[in-house]
Tab-separated table of C-alpha atoms in Angstrom:
chain	number	residue	atom	x	y	z
A	60	MET	CA	-41.139	9.342	-7.183
A	61	TYR	CA	-38.230	9.450	-9.642
A	62	GLU	CA	-36.393	12.160	-7.671
A	63	TYR	CA	-36.659	10.080	-4.521
A	64	GLU	CA	-35.054	7.048	-6.235
A	65	VAL	CA	-32.231	9.212	-7.619
A	66	GLN	CA	-31.629	10.683	-4.166
A	67	GLN	CA	-31.579	7.190	-2.621
A	68	ALA	CA	-29.084	5.948	-5.224
A	69	ARG	CA	-26.867	8.998	-4.701
A	70	SER	CA	-27.008	8.558	-0.933
A	71	ALA	CA	-26.055	4.882	-1.249
A	72	GLU	CA	-23.147	5.773	-3.559
A	73	LEU	CA	-21.850	8.414	-1.118
A	74	LEU	CA	-22.021	5.890	1.733
A	75	ARG	CA	-20.048	3.352	-0.347
A	76	ARG	CA	-17.407	5.960	-1.188
A	77	ALA	CA	-17.074	6.994	2.449
A	78	ALA	CA	-16.646	3.369	3.531
A	79	ALA	CA	-13.971	2.807	0.861
A	80	GLU	CA	-12.075	5.931	1.931
A	81	ARG	CA	-12.212	4.869	5.590
A	82	LEU	CA	-10.846	1.450	4.649
A	83	ALA	CA	-8.015	3.034	2.637
A	84	ARG	CA	-7.082	5.363	5.514
A	85	GLU	CA	-7.113	2.426	7.929
A	86	ALA	CA	-4.781	0.444	5.654
A	87	VAL	CA	-2.365	3.383	5.415
A	88	ARG	CA	-2.392	3.788	9.201
A	89	GLY	CA	-1.672	0.094	9.635
A	90	ARG	CA	1.274	0.190	7.231
A	91	ARG	CA	2.706	3.258	8.939
A	92	ALA	CA	2.378	1.628	12.358
A	93	ALA	CA	4.119	-1.518	11.091
A	94	ARG	CA	6.988	0.535	9.630
A	95	ARG	CA	7.312	2.502	12.853
A	96	GLU	CA	7.384	-0.684	14.913
A	97	ALA	CA	9.980	-2.303	12.624
A	98	ALA	CA	12.177	0.804	12.768
A	99	GLU	CA	11.874	0.881	16.542
A	100	LEU	CA	12.870	-2.781	16.866
A	101	THR	CA	15.811	-2.278	14.508
A	102	ALA	CA	16.947	0.798	16.441
A	103	ARG	CA	16.880	-1.184	19.686
A	104	GLY	CA	18.921	-3.943	18.108
A	105	ALA	CA	16.206	-6.526	18.643
A	106	VAL	CA	16.058	-7.320	14.934
A	107	PRO	CA	19.272	-7.488	12.906
A	108	GLU	CA	19.331	-5.282	9.857
A	109	SER	CA	18.873	-7.063	6.572
A	110	GLU	CA	22.018	-8.243	4.859
A	111	PRO	CA	23.150	-6.271	1.839
A	112	HIS	CA	22.504	-7.809	-1.541
A	113	ILE	CA	25.254	-9.933	-2.986
A	114	HIS	CA	26.839	-8.195	-5.946
A	115	ARG	CA	26.125	-10.168	-9.098
A	116	PRO	CA	27.057	-8.891	-12.542
A	117	ARG	CA	23.989	-8.226	-14.654
A	118	ARG	CA	25.634	-9.377	-17.865
A	119	LEU	CA	28.486	-11.612	-18.855
A	120	ARG	CA	31.936	-10.049	-18.741
A	121	SER	CA	33.044	-11.508	-22.075
A	122	ALA	CA	31.186	-11.046	-25.317
A	123	ARG	CA	29.189	-13.983	-26.532
A	124	THR	CA	30.602	-15.979	-29.384
A	125	ALA	CA	28.690	-16.711	-32.544
């Protein structure tokens, strides 16, 4: 009886892993399709390219006073 329960638990775990891997692959496919579609729209000129970032200095030009 014990071997049967172990086999059932292992089978259930393998099914869970397979479902998780399918979900991960589906998410990756969806992201790729979205990137492809965005690139296609940008190439056609339907969507303007994003504006470049405005240059802002990361630190003050003058030294801080005490």
